[in-house]
Protein backbone atom coordinates (compact mmCIF):
# COMPACT_ATOMS: atom_id res chain seq x y z
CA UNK A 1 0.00 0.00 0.00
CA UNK A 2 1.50 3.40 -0.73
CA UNK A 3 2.56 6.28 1.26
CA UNK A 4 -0.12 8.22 2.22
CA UNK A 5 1.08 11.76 3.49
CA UNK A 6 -2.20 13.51 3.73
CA UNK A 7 -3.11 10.37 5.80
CA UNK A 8 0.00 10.62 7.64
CA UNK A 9 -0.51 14.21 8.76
CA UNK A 10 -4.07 13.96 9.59
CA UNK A 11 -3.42 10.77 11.67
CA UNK A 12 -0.57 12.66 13.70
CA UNK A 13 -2.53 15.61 14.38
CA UNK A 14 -5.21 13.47 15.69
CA UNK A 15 -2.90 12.13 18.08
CA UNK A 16 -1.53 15.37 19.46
CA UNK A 17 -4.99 16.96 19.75
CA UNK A 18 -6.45 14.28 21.97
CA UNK A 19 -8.55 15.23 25.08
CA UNK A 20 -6.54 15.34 28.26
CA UNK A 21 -8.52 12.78 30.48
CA UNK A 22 -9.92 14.66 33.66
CA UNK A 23 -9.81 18.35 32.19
CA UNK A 24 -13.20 19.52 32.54
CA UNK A 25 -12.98 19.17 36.13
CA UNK A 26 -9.67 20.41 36.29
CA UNK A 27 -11.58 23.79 34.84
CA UNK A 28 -14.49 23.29 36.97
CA UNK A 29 -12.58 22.87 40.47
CA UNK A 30 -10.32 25.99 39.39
CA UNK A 31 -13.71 27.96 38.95
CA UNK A 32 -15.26 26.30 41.61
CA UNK A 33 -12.63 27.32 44.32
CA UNK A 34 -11.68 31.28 42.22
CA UNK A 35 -15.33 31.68 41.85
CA UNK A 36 -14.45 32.50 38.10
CA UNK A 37 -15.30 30.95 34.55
CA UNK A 38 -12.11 29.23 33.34
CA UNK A 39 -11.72 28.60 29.65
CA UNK A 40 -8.70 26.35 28.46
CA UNK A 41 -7.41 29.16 26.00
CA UNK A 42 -4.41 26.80 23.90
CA UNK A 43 -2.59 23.82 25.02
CA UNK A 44 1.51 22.88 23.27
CA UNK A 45 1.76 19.46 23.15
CA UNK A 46 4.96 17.35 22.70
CA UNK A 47 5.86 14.02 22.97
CA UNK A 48 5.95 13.81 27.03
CA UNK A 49 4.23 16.97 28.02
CA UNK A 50 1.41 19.20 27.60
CA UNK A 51 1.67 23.03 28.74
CA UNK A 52 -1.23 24.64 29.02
CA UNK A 53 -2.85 28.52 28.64
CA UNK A 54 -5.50 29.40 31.10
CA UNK A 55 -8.34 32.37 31.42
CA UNK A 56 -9.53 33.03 34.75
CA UNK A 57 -12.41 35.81 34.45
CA UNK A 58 -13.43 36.74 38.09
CA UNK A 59 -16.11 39.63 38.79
CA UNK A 60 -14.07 41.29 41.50
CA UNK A 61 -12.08 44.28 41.44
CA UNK A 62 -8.12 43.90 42.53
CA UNK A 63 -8.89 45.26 45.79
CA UNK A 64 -11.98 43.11 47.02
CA UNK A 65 -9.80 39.99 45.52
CA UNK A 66 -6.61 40.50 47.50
CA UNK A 67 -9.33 41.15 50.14
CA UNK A 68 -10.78 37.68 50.21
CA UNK A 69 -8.26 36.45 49.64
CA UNK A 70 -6.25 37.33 53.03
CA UNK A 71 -9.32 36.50 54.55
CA UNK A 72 -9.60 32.66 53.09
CA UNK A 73 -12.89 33.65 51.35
CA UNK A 74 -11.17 33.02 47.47
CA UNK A 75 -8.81 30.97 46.08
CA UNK A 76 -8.51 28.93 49.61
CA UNK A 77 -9.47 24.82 49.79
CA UNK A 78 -7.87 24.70 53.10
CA UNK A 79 -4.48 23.05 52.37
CA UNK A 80 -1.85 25.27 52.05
CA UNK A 81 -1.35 24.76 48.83
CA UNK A 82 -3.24 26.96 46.62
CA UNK A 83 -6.15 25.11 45.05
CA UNK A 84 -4.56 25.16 41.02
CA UNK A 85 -2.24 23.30 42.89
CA UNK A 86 -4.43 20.61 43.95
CA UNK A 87 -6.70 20.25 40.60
CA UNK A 88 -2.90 19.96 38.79
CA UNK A 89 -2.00 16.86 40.48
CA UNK A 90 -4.84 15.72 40.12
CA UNK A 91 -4.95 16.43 36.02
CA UNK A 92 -1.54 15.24 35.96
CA UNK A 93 -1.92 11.72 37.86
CA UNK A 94 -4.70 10.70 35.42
CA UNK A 95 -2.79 11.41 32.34
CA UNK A 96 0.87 9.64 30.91
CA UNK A 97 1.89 13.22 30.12
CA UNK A 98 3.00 15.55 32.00
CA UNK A 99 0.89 18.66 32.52
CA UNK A 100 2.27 21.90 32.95
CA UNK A 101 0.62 25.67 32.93
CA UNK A 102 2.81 27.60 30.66
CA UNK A 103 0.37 31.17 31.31
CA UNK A 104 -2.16 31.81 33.75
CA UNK A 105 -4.19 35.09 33.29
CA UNK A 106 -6.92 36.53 35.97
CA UNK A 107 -9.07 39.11 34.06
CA UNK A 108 -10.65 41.32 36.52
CA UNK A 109 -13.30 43.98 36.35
CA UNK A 110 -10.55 46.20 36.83
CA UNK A 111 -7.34 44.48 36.30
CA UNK A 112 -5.73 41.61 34.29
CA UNK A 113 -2.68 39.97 35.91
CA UNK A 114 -0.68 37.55 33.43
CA UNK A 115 1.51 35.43 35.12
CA UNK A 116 4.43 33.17 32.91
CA UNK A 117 5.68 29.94 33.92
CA UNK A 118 9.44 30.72 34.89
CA UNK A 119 10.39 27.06 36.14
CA UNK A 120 8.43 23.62 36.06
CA UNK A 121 5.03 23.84 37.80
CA UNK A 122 6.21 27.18 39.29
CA UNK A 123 2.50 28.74 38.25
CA UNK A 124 0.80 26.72 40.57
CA UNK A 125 3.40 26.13 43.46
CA UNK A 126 4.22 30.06 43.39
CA UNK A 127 0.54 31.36 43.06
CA UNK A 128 -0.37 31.85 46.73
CA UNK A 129 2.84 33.96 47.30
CA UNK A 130 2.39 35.65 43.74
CA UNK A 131 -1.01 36.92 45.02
CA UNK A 132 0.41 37.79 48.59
CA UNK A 133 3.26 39.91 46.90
CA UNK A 134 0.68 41.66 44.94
CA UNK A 135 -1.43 42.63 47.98
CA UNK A 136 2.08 43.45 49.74
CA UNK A 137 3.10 45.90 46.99
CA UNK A 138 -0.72 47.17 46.59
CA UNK A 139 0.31 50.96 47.89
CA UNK A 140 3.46 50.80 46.13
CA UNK A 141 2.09 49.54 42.79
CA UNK A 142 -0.52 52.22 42.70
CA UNK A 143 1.92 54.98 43.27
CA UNK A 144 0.09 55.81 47.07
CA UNK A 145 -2.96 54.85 46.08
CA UNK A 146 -2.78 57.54 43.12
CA UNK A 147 -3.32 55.39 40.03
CA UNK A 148 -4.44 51.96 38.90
CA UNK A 149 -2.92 49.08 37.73
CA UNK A 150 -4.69 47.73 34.49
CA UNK A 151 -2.87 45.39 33.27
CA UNK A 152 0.05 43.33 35.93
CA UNK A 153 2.63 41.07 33.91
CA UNK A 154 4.19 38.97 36.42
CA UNK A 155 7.26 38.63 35.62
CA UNK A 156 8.92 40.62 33.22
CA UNK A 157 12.34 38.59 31.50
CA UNK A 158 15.11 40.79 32.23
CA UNK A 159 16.46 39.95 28.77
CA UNK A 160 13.64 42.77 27.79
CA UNK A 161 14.98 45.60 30.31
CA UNK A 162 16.98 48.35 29.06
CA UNK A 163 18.92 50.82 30.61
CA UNK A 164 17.39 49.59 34.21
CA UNK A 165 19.45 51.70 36.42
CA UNK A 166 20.50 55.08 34.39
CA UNK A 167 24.37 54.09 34.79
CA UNK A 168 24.27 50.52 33.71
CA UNK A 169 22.81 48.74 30.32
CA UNK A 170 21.65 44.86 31.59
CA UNK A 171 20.92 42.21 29.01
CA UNK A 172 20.33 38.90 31.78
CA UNK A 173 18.75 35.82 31.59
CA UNK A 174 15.07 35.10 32.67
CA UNK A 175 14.36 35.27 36.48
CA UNK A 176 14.16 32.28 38.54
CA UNK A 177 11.86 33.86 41.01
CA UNK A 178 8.60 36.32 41.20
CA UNK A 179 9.87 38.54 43.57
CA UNK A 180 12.47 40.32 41.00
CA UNK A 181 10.75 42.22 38.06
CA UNK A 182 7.11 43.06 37.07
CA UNK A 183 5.43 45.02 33.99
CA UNK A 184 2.64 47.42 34.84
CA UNK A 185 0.38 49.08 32.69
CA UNK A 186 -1.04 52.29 35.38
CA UNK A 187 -4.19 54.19 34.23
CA UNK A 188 -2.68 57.73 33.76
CA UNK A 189 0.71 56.68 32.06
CA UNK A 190 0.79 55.84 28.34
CA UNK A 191 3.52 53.04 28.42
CA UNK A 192 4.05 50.13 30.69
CA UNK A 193 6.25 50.62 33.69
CA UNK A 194 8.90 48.63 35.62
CA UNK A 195 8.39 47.29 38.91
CA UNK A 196 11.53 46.41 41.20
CA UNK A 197 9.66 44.02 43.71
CA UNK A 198 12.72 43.72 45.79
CA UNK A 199 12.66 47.69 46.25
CA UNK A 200 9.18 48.23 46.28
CA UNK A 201 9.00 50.72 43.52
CA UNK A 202 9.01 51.72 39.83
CA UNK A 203 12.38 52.08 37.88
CA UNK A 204 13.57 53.48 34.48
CA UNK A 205 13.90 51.18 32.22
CA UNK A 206 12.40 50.48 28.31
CA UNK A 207 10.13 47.38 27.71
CA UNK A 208 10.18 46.03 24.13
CA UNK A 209 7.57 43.59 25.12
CA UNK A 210 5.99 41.71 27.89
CA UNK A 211 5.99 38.58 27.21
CA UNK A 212 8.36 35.27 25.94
């Protein structure tokens, strides 16, 4: 029988589009515990593993979120582990591949917060704290309460910053931690800032772009 390529191709993306087993409740225990709608926005699958890119919509302003949530009323299933977390193991024990979240983004009534995987599983083990340094920096991000943050990219790669401090050009690797640079779109400025979380303010600095 001949070489069929068209049958080739269509075969093989069949078998990298299959349905990850368990993923509707993965979506349904994220919304379930966020009180959001969660919508499975692209998946990148290779032979062992399967990143995915989630949407979070939540119908809370950044302020009343961080608010329940240092309260326990959001995003809490009473581990200390943050309940993506939980649902990930889950999704992940069910399945031969390994599942991953490359990108998680909340979209708020007031905010969006994109967060990029920096490590393996670091989205869901780092997600508690993410939100905790958030709510930490809340004064400092909004300039004393002046302006709002509409869009929060957490982090920024470093390989993007130039001219960070006004004596020395940087061109560094990505960060292996949260707590080092963020991108923030504020309400009354027309370009995106930089965020030092270490020093708790804004820096000079040019962003090409905020994201891989």
């Amino acid at each position: 029988m001949p070489f069929n390529y068209e049958n080739f191709i269509n075969n093989s993306k069949l078998e990298y589009t299959k349905d990850i087993v368990g993923i509707d409740e993965f979506l349904s225990s994220i919304g379930f515990h966020y009180f959001s709608s969660v919508k499975l926005n692209n998946k990148h699958i290779t032979f062992n593993s399967i990143s995915l890119v989630l949407e979070v919509s939540c119908n809370l302003d950044l302020l009343e979120l961080l608010s329940h949530f240092n309260t326990g009323r959001w995003g809490n299933n009473g581990r200390e582990e943050s309940p993506l977390q939980s649902a990930l193991d889950i999704l992940d024990l069910n399945n031969q591949h390994n599942i991953d979240i490359e990108e998680l983004t909340f979209f708020l009534n007031d905010t969006s917060i994109v967060i990029k995987r920096i490590y393996d599983k670091s989205i869901p083990s780092q997600l508690n704290d993410i939100l905790k340094q958030i709510a930490f920096n809340y004064v400092f991000l909004t300039r004393g309460l002046t302006q709002k943050p509409y869009e929060i990219f957490v982090p920024i790669f470093e390989d993007i910053i130039e001219n960070i401090d006004a004596n020395e050009n940087q061109l560094n690797t990505a960060p292996k931690s949260y707590s080092e640079f963020w991108g923030v779109y504020l309400d009354k400025d027309d370009e995106a800032s930089i965020y030092d979380v270490n020093k708790n303010t804004y820096v000079s600095g040019d962003l090409e772009f905020l994201s891989e």
